[in-house]
PDB file of C-alpha atoms in Angstrom:
ATOM      1  CA  UNK A   1      54.429 -54.308 -50.227  1.00 85.00           C
ATOM      2  CA  UNK A   2      51.041 -52.744 -50.993  1.00 84.00           C
ATOM      3  CA  UNK A   3      51.140 -51.592 -54.594  1.00 84.00           C
ATOM      4  CA  UNK A   4      53.883 -54.090 -55.473  1.00 84.00           C
ATOM      5  CA  UNK A   5      55.798 -51.645 -57.643  1.00 87.00           C
ATOM      6  CA  UNK A   6      59.371 -52.731 -58.295  1.00 87.00           C
ATOM      7  CA  UNK A   7      62.103 -51.754 -55.830  1.00 89.00           C
ATOM      8  CA  UNK A   8      63.711 -52.643 -52.520  1.00 92.00           C
ATOM      9  CA  UNK A   9      64.546 -50.340 -49.614  1.00 96.00           C
ATOM     10  CA  UNK A  10      66.668 -50.326 -46.487  1.00 97.00           C
ATOM     11  CA  UNK A  11      65.925 -48.752 -43.116  1.00 97.00           C
ATOM     12  CA  UNK A  12      68.880 -47.972 -40.850  1.00 98.00           C
ATOM     13  CA  UNK A  13      68.732 -47.216 -37.145  1.00 97.00           C
ATOM     14  CA  UNK A  14      71.125 -44.746 -35.522  1.00 97.00           C
ATOM     15  CA  UNK A  15      73.091 -46.632 -32.848  1.00 97.00           C
ATOM     16  CA  UNK A  16      73.168 -43.470 -30.731  1.00 96.00           C
ATOM     17  CA  UNK A  17      69.716 -41.831 -30.795  1.00 96.00           C
ATOM     18  CA  UNK A  18      67.696 -44.770 -32.285  1.00 96.00           C
ATOM     19  CA  UNK A  19      66.279 -42.630 -35.120  1.00 98.00           C
ATOM     20  CA  UNK A  20      65.185 -44.856 -38.035  1.00 98.00           C
ATOM     21  CA  UNK A  21      65.655 -43.583 -41.578  1.00 98.00           C
ATOM     22  CA  UNK A  22      65.527 -44.809 -45.164  1.00 98.00           C
ATOM     23  CA  UNK A  23      69.085 -45.178 -46.449  1.00 97.00           C
ATOM     24  CA  UNK A  24      69.696 -44.340 -49.219  1.00 97.00           C
ATOM     25  CA  UNK A  25      66.727 -42.004 -49.317  1.00 96.00           C
ATOM     26  CA  UNK A  26      64.608 -41.568 -52.426  1.00 94.00           C
ATOM     27  CA  UNK A  27      64.928 -38.257 -54.234  1.00 90.00           C
ATOM     28  CA  UNK A  28      61.897 -36.231 -55.355  1.00 87.00           C
ATOM     29  CA  UNK A  29      61.593 -38.114 -58.663  1.00 91.00           C
ATOM     30  CA  UNK A  30      61.661 -41.440 -56.862  1.00 92.00           C
ATOM     31  CA  UNK A  31      59.090 -40.324 -54.323  1.00 91.00           C
ATOM     32  CA  UNK A  32      56.846 -39.060 -57.104  1.00 90.00           C
ATOM     33  CA  UNK A  33      57.001 -42.473 -58.792  1.00 90.00           C
ATOM     34  CA  UNK A  34      55.944 -44.368 -55.674  1.00 91.00           C
ATOM     35  CA  UNK A  35      53.291 -41.862 -54.607  1.00 88.00           C
ATOM     36  CA  UNK A  36      51.786 -41.829 -58.090  1.00 86.00           C
ATOM     37  CA  UNK A  37      48.492 -43.725 -58.216  1.00 85.00           C
ATOM     38  CA  UNK A  38      48.522 -44.306 -54.445  1.00 83.00           C
ATOM     39  CA  UNK A  39      46.439 -41.419 -53.091  1.00 76.00           C
ATOM     40  CA  UNK A  40      45.159 -40.401 -56.520  1.00 74.00           C
ATOM     41  CA  UNK A  41      44.795 -41.942 -59.943  1.00 75.00           C
ATOM     42  CA  UNK A  42      44.550 -45.732 -59.999  1.00 78.00           C
ATOM     43  CA  UNK A  43      44.120 -46.189 -56.243  1.00 75.00           C
ATOM     44  CA  UNK A  44      42.346 -42.910 -55.423  1.00 76.00           C
ATOM     45  CA  UNK A  45      39.021 -44.569 -54.610  1.00 77.00           C
ATOM     46  CA  UNK A  46      40.724 -47.061 -52.262  1.00 77.00           C
ATOM     47  CA  UNK A  47      42.617 -44.254 -50.516  1.00 76.00           C
ATOM     48  CA  UNK A  48      39.453 -42.222 -49.975  1.00 73.00           C
ATOM     49  CA  UNK A  49      37.670 -45.284 -48.594  1.00 78.00           C
ATOM     50  CA  UNK A  50      40.561 -46.035 -46.223  1.00 77.00           C
ATOM     51  CA  UNK A  51      40.762 -42.479 -44.861  1.00 74.00           C
ATOM     52  CA  UNK A  52      36.996 -42.156 -44.513  1.00 73.00           C
ATOM     53  CA  UNK A  53      36.929 -45.412 -42.526  1.00 77.00           C
ATOM     54  CA  UNK A  54      39.244 -44.181 -39.769  1.00 89.00           C
ATOM     55  CA  UNK A  55      36.639 -42.186 -37.870  1.00 92.00           C
ATOM     56  CA  UNK A  56      37.279 -44.051 -34.619  1.00 93.00           C
ATOM     57  CA  UNK A  57      40.950 -43.082 -34.747  1.00 95.00           C
ATOM     58  CA  UNK A  58      40.072 -39.473 -35.611  1.00 97.00           C
ATOM     59  CA  UNK A  59      37.693 -39.236 -32.642  1.00 97.00           C
ATOM     60  CA  UNK A  60      40.318 -40.588 -30.250  1.00 96.00           C
ATOM     61  CA  UNK A  61      42.859 -38.026 -31.410  1.00 98.00           C
ATOM     62  CA  UNK A  62      40.331 -35.220 -31.047  1.00 98.00           C
ATOM     63  CA  UNK A  63      39.384 -36.413 -27.555  1.00 98.00           C
ATOM     64  CA  UNK A  64      43.056 -36.526 -26.565  1.00 98.00           C
ATOM     65  CA  UNK A  65      43.462 -32.872 -27.567  1.00 98.00           C
ATOM     66  CA  UNK A  66      40.144 -31.854 -25.979  1.00 98.00           C
ATOM     67  CA  UNK A  67      41.389 -32.903 -22.547  1.00 97.00           C
ATOM     68  CA  UNK A  68      44.011 -30.157 -22.699  1.00 97.00           C
ATOM     69  CA  UNK A  69      43.060 -27.465 -25.226  1.00 97.00           C
ATOM     70  CA  UNK A  70      40.104 -25.708 -26.873  1.00 97.00           C
ATOM     71  CA  UNK A  71      41.466 -24.059 -30.056  1.00 98.00           C
ATOM     72  CA  UNK A  72      39.439 -21.535 -32.017  1.00 98.00           C
ATOM     73  CA  UNK A  73      41.474 -22.045 -35.200  1.00 98.00           C
ATOM     74  CA  UNK A  74      43.130 -25.302 -36.297  1.00 98.00           C
ATOM     75  CA  UNK A  75      45.471 -26.048 -39.201  1.00 98.00           C
ATOM     76  CA  UNK A  76      45.754 -29.738 -40.073  1.00 98.00           C
ATOM     77  CA  UNK A  77      49.003 -30.279 -42.013  1.00 98.00           C
ATOM     78  CA  UNK A  78      48.917 -33.260 -44.362  1.00 96.00           C
ATOM     79  CA  UNK A  79      45.134 -33.211 -44.186  1.00 96.00           C
ATOM     80  CA  UNK A  80      44.569 -35.327 -47.309  1.00 91.00           C
ATOM     81  CA  UNK A  81      40.844 -35.196 -48.060  1.00 92.00           C
ATOM     82  CA  UNK A  82      40.003 -33.519 -44.753  1.00 95.00           C
ATOM     83  CA  UNK A  83      38.300 -36.462 -43.059  1.00 95.00           C
ATOM     84  CA  UNK A  84      39.936 -35.822 -39.673  1.00 97.00           C
ATOM     85  CA  UNK A  85      38.714 -32.233 -39.644  1.00 98.00           C
ATOM     86  CA  UNK A  86      35.192 -33.314 -40.522  1.00 97.00           C
ATOM     87  CA  UNK A  87      35.146 -35.839 -37.661  1.00 97.00           C
ATOM     88  CA  UNK A  88      36.881 -33.598 -35.102  1.00 98.00           C
ATOM     89  CA  UNK A  89      34.328 -30.825 -35.686  1.00 98.00           C
ATOM     90  CA  UNK A  90      31.881 -32.818 -33.552  1.00 97.00           C
ATOM     91  CA  UNK A  91      34.297 -32.597 -30.601  1.00 98.00           C
ATOM     92  CA  UNK A  92      35.183 -28.955 -31.337  1.00 98.00           C
ATOM     93  CA  UNK A  93      31.968 -27.382 -32.705  1.00 97.00           C
ATOM     94  CA  UNK A  94      33.287 -23.833 -32.308  1.00 95.00           C
ATOM     95  CA  UNK A  95      36.601 -24.439 -34.057  1.00 98.00           C
ATOM     96  CA  UNK A  96      37.448 -23.317 -37.599  1.00 98.00           C
ATOM     97  CA  UNK A  97      39.377 -26.138 -39.321  1.00 98.00           C
ATOM     98  CA  UNK A  98      41.733 -25.410 -42.209  1.00 98.00           C
ATOM     99  CA  UNK A  99      43.900 -27.933 -44.062  1.00 98.00           C
ATOM    100  CA  UNK A 100      47.225 -28.005 -45.878  1.00 98.00           C
ATOM    101  CA  UNK A 101      48.539 -30.630 -48.277  1.00 96.00           C
ATOM    102  CA  UNK A 102      50.636 -30.887 -51.416  1.00 91.00           C
ATOM    103  CA  UNK A 103      47.971 -32.910 -53.251  1.00 87.00           C
ATOM    104  CA  UNK A 104      44.700 -31.807 -54.833  1.00 87.00           C
ATOM    105  CA  UNK A 105      42.703 -33.611 -52.141  1.00 88.00           C
ATOM    106  CA  UNK A 106      42.912 -30.501 -49.962  1.00 94.00           C
ATOM    107  CA  UNK A 107      41.098 -28.489 -52.629  1.00 95.00           C
ATOM    108  CA  UNK A 108      38.410 -31.164 -52.816  1.00 92.00           C
ATOM    109  CA  UNK A 109      38.094 -31.079 -49.002  1.00 95.00           C
ATOM    110  CA  UNK A 110      37.447 -27.337 -49.152  1.00 97.00           C
ATOM    111  CA  UNK A 111      34.870 -27.658 -51.930  1.00 96.00           C
ATOM    112  CA  UNK A 112      33.038 -30.395 -50.023  1.00 95.00           C
ATOM    113  CA  UNK A 113      33.004 -28.383 -46.787  1.00 97.00           C
ATOM    114  CA  UNK A 114      35.216 -30.626 -44.644  1.00 96.00           C
ATOM    115  CA  UNK A 115      37.547 -27.676 -44.046  1.00 98.00           C
ATOM    116  CA  UNK A 116      37.094 -23.907 -44.146  1.00 98.00           C
ATOM    117  CA  UNK A 117      40.238 -23.133 -46.158  1.00 98.00           C
ATOM    118  CA  UNK A 118      42.577 -25.411 -48.072  1.00 98.00           C
ATOM    119  CA  UNK A 119      46.225 -24.548 -48.716  1.00 98.00           C
ATOM    120  CA  UNK A 120      47.981 -26.542 -51.412  1.00 97.00           C
ATOM    121  CA  UNK A 121      51.767 -26.671 -51.286  1.00 96.00           C
ATOM    122  CA  UNK A 122      54.742 -27.448 -49.062  1.00 96.00           C
ATOM    123  CA  UNK A 123      54.362 -26.460 -45.423  1.00 98.00           C
ATOM    124  CA  UNK A 124      57.827 -24.887 -44.960  1.00 97.00           C
ATOM    125  CA  UNK A 125      57.250 -22.719 -48.037  1.00 97.00           C
ATOM    126  CA  UNK A 126      53.770 -21.603 -46.935  1.00 98.00           C
ATOM    127  CA  UNK A 127      54.663 -21.076 -43.262  1.00 98.00           C
ATOM    128  CA  UNK A 128      55.832 -17.424 -43.625  1.00 98.00           C
ATOM    129  CA  UNK A 129      52.399 -16.402 -44.929  1.00 97.00           C
ATOM    130  CA  UNK A 130      50.679 -18.242 -42.044  1.00 98.00           C
ATOM    131  CA  UNK A 131      52.962 -17.064 -39.216  1.00 97.00           C
ATOM    132  CA  UNK A 132      51.276 -16.867 -35.779  1.00 97.00           C
ATOM    133  CA  UNK A 133      48.021 -17.680 -37.509  1.00 97.00           C
ATOM    134  CA  UNK A 134      46.644 -20.708 -35.630  1.00 98.00           C
ATOM    135  CA  UNK A 135      45.782 -21.806 -32.101  1.00 98.00           C
ATOM    136  CA  UNK A 136      46.485 -25.407 -33.110  1.00 98.00           C
ATOM    137  CA  UNK A 137      48.674 -27.039 -35.737  1.00 98.00           C
ATOM    138  CA  UNK A 138      48.371 -30.806 -36.133  1.00 98.00           C
ATOM    139  CA  UNK A 139      50.597 -33.270 -37.976  1.00 98.00           C
ATOM    140  CA  UNK A 140      48.981 -36.701 -37.996  1.00 98.00           C
ATOM    141  CA  UNK A 141      51.052 -39.440 -39.616  1.00 97.00           C
ATOM    142  CA  UNK A 142      52.763 -36.732 -41.633  1.00 97.00           C
ATOM    143  CA  UNK A 143      56.277 -36.261 -40.252  1.00 98.00           C
ATOM    144  CA  UNK A 144      57.368 -39.762 -41.254  1.00 98.00           C
ATOM    145  CA  UNK A 145      56.719 -38.814 -44.896  1.00 96.00           C
ATOM    146  CA  UNK A 146      58.862 -35.666 -44.658  1.00 95.00           C
ATOM    147  CA  UNK A 147      62.214 -35.402 -46.403  1.00 94.00           C
ATOM    148  CA  UNK A 148      63.514 -33.254 -43.500  1.00 96.00           C
ATOM    149  CA  UNK A 149      61.242 -33.562 -40.418  1.00 97.00           C
ATOM    150  CA  UNK A 150      63.060 -30.765 -38.549  1.00 97.00           C
ATOM    151  CA  UNK A 151      62.104 -28.326 -41.304  1.00 97.00           C
ATOM    152  CA  UNK A 152      58.424 -29.222 -40.850  1.00 98.00           C
ATOM    153  CA  UNK A 153      58.649 -28.737 -37.082  1.00 98.00           C
ATOM    154  CA  UNK A 154      60.372 -25.388 -37.572  1.00 98.00           C
ATOM    155  CA  UNK A 155      57.482 -24.350 -39.813  1.00 98.00           C
ATOM    156  CA  UNK A 156      54.950 -25.443 -37.178  1.00 98.00           C
ATOM    157  CA  UNK A 157      56.736 -23.404 -34.521  1.00 98.00           C
ATOM    158  CA  UNK A 158      56.362 -20.383 -36.774  1.00 98.00           C
ATOM    159  CA  UNK A 159      52.663 -20.908 -37.519  1.00 98.00           C
ATOM    160  CA  UNK A 160      51.443 -21.681 -33.972  1.00 98.00           C
ATOM    161  CA  UNK A 161      50.603 -18.393 -32.265  1.00 98.00           C
ATOM    162  CA  UNK A 162      51.915 -17.690 -28.733  1.00 98.00           C
ATOM    163  CA  UNK A 163      49.931 -19.756 -26.232  1.00 98.00           C
ATOM    164  CA  UNK A 164      48.823 -22.137 -28.982  1.00 98.00           C
ATOM    165  CA  UNK A 165      49.469 -25.861 -29.347  1.00 98.00           C
ATOM    166  CA  UNK A 166      51.181 -28.383 -31.604  1.00 98.00           C
ATOM    167  CA  UNK A 167      49.673 -31.879 -31.881  1.00 98.00           C
ATOM    168  CA  UNK A 168      51.647 -34.722 -33.467  1.00 98.00           C
ATOM    169  CA  UNK A 169      50.910 -38.412 -33.991  1.00 98.00           C
ATOM    170  CA  UNK A 170      53.401 -40.703 -35.754  1.00 98.00           C
ATOM    171  CA  UNK A 171      54.285 -44.418 -35.978  1.00 97.00           C
ATOM    172  CA  UNK A 172      56.354 -45.643 -33.051  1.00 97.00           C
ATOM    173  CA  UNK A 173      59.662 -47.198 -34.207  1.00 97.00           C
ATOM    174  CA  UNK A 174      60.130 -48.556 -30.673  1.00 95.00           C
ATOM    175  CA  UNK A 175      57.107 -50.847 -31.072  1.00 95.00           C
ATOM    176  CA  UNK A 176      58.253 -54.429 -30.426  1.00 93.00           C
ATOM    177  CA  UNK A 177      56.302 -55.688 -33.412  1.00 94.00           C
ATOM    178  CA  UNK A 178      58.561 -53.651 -35.691  1.00 95.00           C
ATOM    179  CA  UNK A 179      61.457 -55.983 -34.916  1.00 92.00           C
ATOM    180  CA  UNK A 180      59.343 -59.146 -34.554  1.00 94.00           C
ATOM    181  CA  UNK A 181      57.500 -58.793 -37.862  1.00 96.00           C
ATOM    182  CA  UNK A 182      60.286 -57.162 -39.859  1.00 95.00           C
ATOM    183  CA  UNK A 183      59.224 -56.070 -43.321  1.00 94.00           C
ATOM    184  CA  UNK A 184      55.671 -57.242 -42.648  1.00 96.00           C
ATOM    185  CA  UNK A 185      55.099 -54.578 -39.959  1.00 96.00           C
ATOM    186  CA  UNK A 186      52.951 -52.143 -41.899  1.00 94.00           C
ATOM    187  CA  UNK A 187      54.141 -48.865 -40.229  1.00 96.00           C
ATOM    188  CA  UNK A 188      57.553 -49.311 -41.870  1.00 97.00           C
ATOM    189  CA  UNK A 189      55.516 -48.558 -45.007  1.00 95.00           C
ATOM    190  CA  UNK A 190      58.309 -48.441 -47.552  1.00 95.00           C
ATOM    191  CA  UNK A 191      59.132 -46.433 -49.507  1.00 95.00           C
ATOM    192  CA  UNK A 192      56.859 -43.590 -48.371  1.00 95.00           C
ATOM    193  CA  UNK A 193      58.030 -43.468 -44.735  1.00 97.00           C
ATOM    194  CA  UNK A 194      61.448 -41.792 -44.784  1.00 98.00           C
ATOM    195  CA  UNK A 195      61.953 -41.075 -41.062  1.00 98.00           C
ATOM    196  CA  UNK A 196      60.582 -42.760 -37.934  1.00 98.00           C
ATOM    197  CA  UNK A 197      61.402 -40.746 -34.837  1.00 98.00           C
ATOM    198  CA  UNK A 198      61.440 -42.261 -31.325  1.00 98.00           C
ATOM    199  CA  UNK A 199      59.296 -40.421 -28.780  1.00 98.00           C
ATOM    200  CA  UNK A 200      62.237 -39.100 -26.673  1.00 97.00           C
ATOM    201  CA  UNK A 201      63.828 -37.585 -29.791  1.00 98.00           C
ATOM    202  CA  UNK A 202      60.666 -35.803 -30.872  1.00 98.00           C
ATOM    203  CA  UNK A 203      60.020 -34.545 -27.362  1.00 98.00           C
ATOM    204  CA  UNK A 204      63.536 -33.163 -27.147  1.00 98.00           C
ATOM    205  CA  UNK A 205      63.369 -31.356 -30.474  1.00 97.00           C
ATOM    206  CA  UNK A 206      59.953 -29.836 -29.754  1.00 98.00           C
ATOM    207  CA  UNK A 207      61.284 -28.567 -26.430  1.00 98.00           C
ATOM    208  CA  UNK A 208      64.337 -27.107 -28.178  1.00 98.00           C
ATOM    209  CA  UNK A 209      61.898 -25.081 -30.291  1.00 98.00           C
ATOM    210  CA  UNK A 210      60.553 -23.547 -27.074  1.00 98.00           C
ATOM    211  CA  UNK A 211      57.420 -25.666 -26.636  1.00 98.00           C
ATOM    212  CA  UNK A 212      56.386 -27.318 -23.383  1.00 98.00           C
ATOM    213  CA  UNK A 213      55.115 -30.884 -23.778  1.00 98.00           C
ATOM    214  CA  UNK A 214      51.902 -31.117 -21.760  1.00 98.00           C
ATOM    215  CA  UNK A 215      50.662 -34.587 -22.769  1.00 98.00           C
ATOM    216  CA  UNK A 216      51.911 -37.679 -24.541  1.00 97.00           C
ATOM    217  CA  UNK A 217      50.844 -41.304 -24.854  1.00 95.00           C
ATOM    218  CA  UNK A 218      51.599 -44.419 -26.828  1.00 95.00           C
ATOM    219  CA  UNK A 219      48.555 -45.496 -28.783  1.00 94.00           C
ATOM    220  CA  UNK A 220      47.216 -47.493 -31.714  1.00 93.00           C
ATOM    221  CA  UNK A 221      46.952 -45.941 -35.156  1.00 92.00           C
ATOM    222  CA  UNK A 222      43.462 -47.444 -35.567  1.00 89.00           C
ATOM    223  CA  UNK A 223      43.115 -50.218 -33.023  1.00 86.00           C
ATOM    224  CA  UNK A 224      45.438 -53.194 -32.376  1.00 91.00           C
ATOM    225  CA  UNK A 225      45.949 -54.397 -35.951  1.00 92.00           C
ATOM    226  CA  UNK A 226      49.678 -55.132 -36.279  1.00 94.00           C
ATOM    227  CA  UNK A 227      49.404 -58.920 -36.583  1.00 96.00           C
ATOM    228  CA  UNK A 228      46.254 -58.814 -38.671  1.00 95.00           C
ATOM    229  CA  UNK A 229      47.772 -56.285 -41.091  1.00 95.00           C
ATOM    230  CA  UNK A 230      50.978 -58.330 -41.334  1.00 96.00           C
ATOM    231  CA  UNK A 231      48.957 -61.430 -42.185  1.00 96.00           C
ATOM    232  CA  UNK A 232      46.997 -59.433 -44.746  1.00 94.00           C
ATOM    233  CA  UNK A 233      50.197 -58.163 -46.386  1.00 94.00           C
ATOM    234  CA  UNK A 234      51.558 -61.712 -46.535  1.00 94.00           C
ATOM    235  CA  UNK A 235      48.358 -62.949 -48.164  1.00 92.00           C
ATOM    236  CA  UNK A 236      48.283 -60.025 -50.596  1.00 88.00           C
ATOM    237  CA  UNK A 237      51.870 -60.606 -51.713  1.00 89.00           C
ATOM    238  CA  UNK A 238      51.506 -64.373 -51.907  1.00 89.00           C
ATOM    239  CA  UNK A 239      48.380 -64.118 -54.056  1.00 88.00           C
ATOM    240  CA  UNK A 240      48.430 -60.596 -55.542  1.00 84.00           C
ATOM    241  CA  UNK A 241      45.596 -59.151 -57.618  1.00 78.00           C
ATOM    242  CA  UNK A 242      46.004 -59.016 -61.365  1.00 75.00           C
ATOM    243  CA  UNK A 243      44.842 -55.453 -62.047  1.00 72.00           C
ATOM    244  CA  UNK A 244      47.994 -53.388 -61.307  1.00 74.00           C
ATOM    245  CA  UNK A 245      48.919 -51.495 -64.513  1.00 77.00           C
ATOM    246  CA  UNK A 246      52.653 -51.451 -63.626  1.00 76.00           C
ATOM    247  CA  UNK A 247      52.717 -55.264 -63.380  1.00 72.00           C
ATOM    248  CA  UNK A 248      50.357 -56.375 -66.121  1.00 69.00           C
ATOM    249  CA  UNK A 249      49.478 -60.039 -65.955  1.00 70.00           C
ATOM    250  CA  UNK A 250      47.013 -61.665 -68.298  1.00 73.00           C
ATOM    251  CA  UNK A 251      43.989 -62.701 -66.281  1.00 75.00           C
ATOM    252  CA  UNK A 252      42.969 -66.305 -66.858  1.00 81.00           C
ATOM    253  CA  UNK A 253      40.488 -68.578 -65.163  1.00 86.00           C
ATOM    254  CA  UNK A 254      43.341 -70.738 -63.902  1.00 86.00           C
ATOM    255  CA  UNK A 255      45.200 -67.797 -62.344  1.00 84.00           C
ATOM    256  CA  UNK A 256      42.014 -66.567 -60.701  1.00 86.00           C
ATOM    257  CA  UNK A 257      41.203 -70.023 -59.339  1.00 90.00           C
ATOM    258  CA  UNK A 258      44.721 -70.453 -57.919  1.00 89.00           C
ATOM    259  CA  UNK A 259      44.555 -67.027 -56.280  1.00 88.00           C
ATOM    260  CA  UNK A 260      41.165 -67.716 -54.704  1.00 91.00           C
ATOM    261  CA  UNK A 261      42.377 -71.093 -53.435  1.00 94.00           C
ATOM    262  CA  UNK A 262      45.549 -69.567 -51.961  1.00 92.00           C
ATOM    263  CA  UNK A 263      43.587 -66.830 -50.177  1.00 92.00           C
ATOM    264  CA  UNK A 264      41.173 -69.398 -48.818  1.00 94.00           C
ATOM    265  CA  UNK A 265      44.012 -71.559 -47.502  1.00 94.00           C
ATOM    266  CA  UNK A 266      45.536 -68.578 -45.686  1.00 94.00           C
ATOM    267  CA  UNK A 267      42.258 -67.273 -44.239  1.00 94.00           C
ATOM    268  CA  UNK A 268      42.787 -69.099 -40.894  1.00 95.00           C
ATOM    269  CA  UNK A 269      46.064 -67.193 -40.497  1.00 95.00           C
ATOM    270  CA  UNK A 270      44.207 -63.896 -40.816  1.00 94.00           C
ATOM    271  CA  UNK A 271      41.602 -64.983 -38.264  1.00 96.00           C
ATOM    272  CA  UNK A 272      44.254 -66.139 -35.787  1.00 97.00           C
ATOM    273  CA  UNK A 273      46.161 -62.864 -36.203  1.00 96.00           C
ATOM    274  CA  UNK A 274      43.003 -60.845 -35.541  1.00 95.00           C
ATOM    275  CA  UNK A 275      42.348 -62.799 -32.343  1.00 95.00           C
ATOM    276  CA  UNK A 276      45.935 -62.341 -31.195  1.00 95.00           C
ATOM    277  CA  UNK A 277      45.690 -58.598 -31.832  1.00 94.00           C
ATOM    278  CA  UNK A 278      42.576 -58.476 -29.691  1.00 91.00           C
ATOM    279  CA  UNK A 279      44.421 -60.160 -26.815  1.00 91.00           C
ATOM    280  CA  UNK A 280      47.160 -57.508 -26.898  1.00 87.00           C
ATOM    281  CA  UNK A 281      44.686 -55.141 -25.219  1.00 83.00           C
ATOM    282  CA  UNK A 282      45.352 -57.117 -22.033  1.00 85.00           C
ATOM    283  CA  UNK A 283      49.091 -56.440 -22.079  1.00 86.00           C
ATOM    284  CA  UNK A 284      50.592 -53.660 -19.915  1.00 82.00           C
ATOM    285  CA  UNK A 285      51.854 -50.451 -21.623  1.00 72.00           C
ATOM    286  CA  UNK A 286      55.483 -51.427 -20.995  1.00 77.00           C
ATOM    287  CA  UNK A 287      55.008 -54.302 -23.454  1.00 83.00           C
ATOM    288  CA  UNK A 288      55.101 -51.657 -26.209  1.00 85.00           C
ATOM    289  CA  UNK A 289      52.837 -53.375 -28.694  1.00 91.00           C
ATOM    290  CA  UNK A 290      51.086 -50.107 -29.532  1.00 93.00           C
ATOM    291  CA  UNK A 291      52.133 -48.975 -32.982  1.00 95.00           C
ATOM    292  CA  UNK A 292      52.033 -45.168 -32.643  1.00 96.00           C
ATOM    293  CA  UNK A 293      52.389 -42.320 -30.177  1.00 97.00           C
ATOM    294  CA  UNK A 294      50.921 -38.846 -29.861  1.00 98.00           C
ATOM    295  CA  UNK A 295      52.231 -35.669 -28.289  1.00 98.00           C
ATOM    296  CA  UNK A 296      50.691 -32.296 -27.441  1.00 98.00           C
ATOM    297  CA  UNK A 297      52.902 -29.266 -26.755  1.00 98.00           C
ATOM    298  CA  UNK A 298      52.176 -25.634 -25.842  1.00 98.00           C
ATOM    299  CA  UNK A 299      54.000 -22.617 -27.234  1.00 98.00           C
ATOM    300  CA  UNK A 300      54.887 -20.019 -24.606  1.00 97.00           C
ATOM    301  CA  UNK A 301      52.968 -16.730 -24.569  1.00 95.00           C
TER     302      UNK A 301
END
């Protein structure tokens, strides 16, 4: 839907626990194909710009944690280029932020000073060397990318020291827009999002690991943008750009003119969607139009 690489994917929902999962699930080779040129390579500059532009969301997450905890050491799992850590340092000036990711962005984040230490690799494999090492472990829009989310949570339980905290934010598969907008609801984000876990399920599993959930809330990933993003995806797929190397199309003046005209014709749809998103702020929480949720849990001493 975003890069427009070839392929189609199915999400199933468990009729019992409501867990949503990609079925069949991509293997490692398939995942590598769809991740390639998304956060690095061809689209690396766009990815960096997108992550750097989410400072408002980063501040809100940091403020949520600050109401309940004051960690001295913090490991951000799936840190990317470390932009959250850089922003959160203003809320936690005495905290040492480290990051972990499988991509080379974590090494760049360390070199540029956004984090103190950068660990490159898979969290479950690195967890034994980091056991009881951090007051706070965060997973922000990370679990949904995991092949086996329970394995990641087990690793977090090992790395958080007694009395420390685990902070998680993920897309909310119970958001009403997910059903209303179907494939155009961006948090489905196929094929990268393999598992979308309802809040009660995540709470239950974290508690089974021995944590006590001390705060949770449904929230927006980065403001109410579901309708606006859906309209943008529709426009992008109706009149796609011509520069994708995996779908080469000869650029001509006619093609460019048609694309510009199509985008112009659909611009009112984008404006209307943005206004409708703004009005969702007036709806009560039970309307469930927020697209994410966050949870903070404490490990017993």
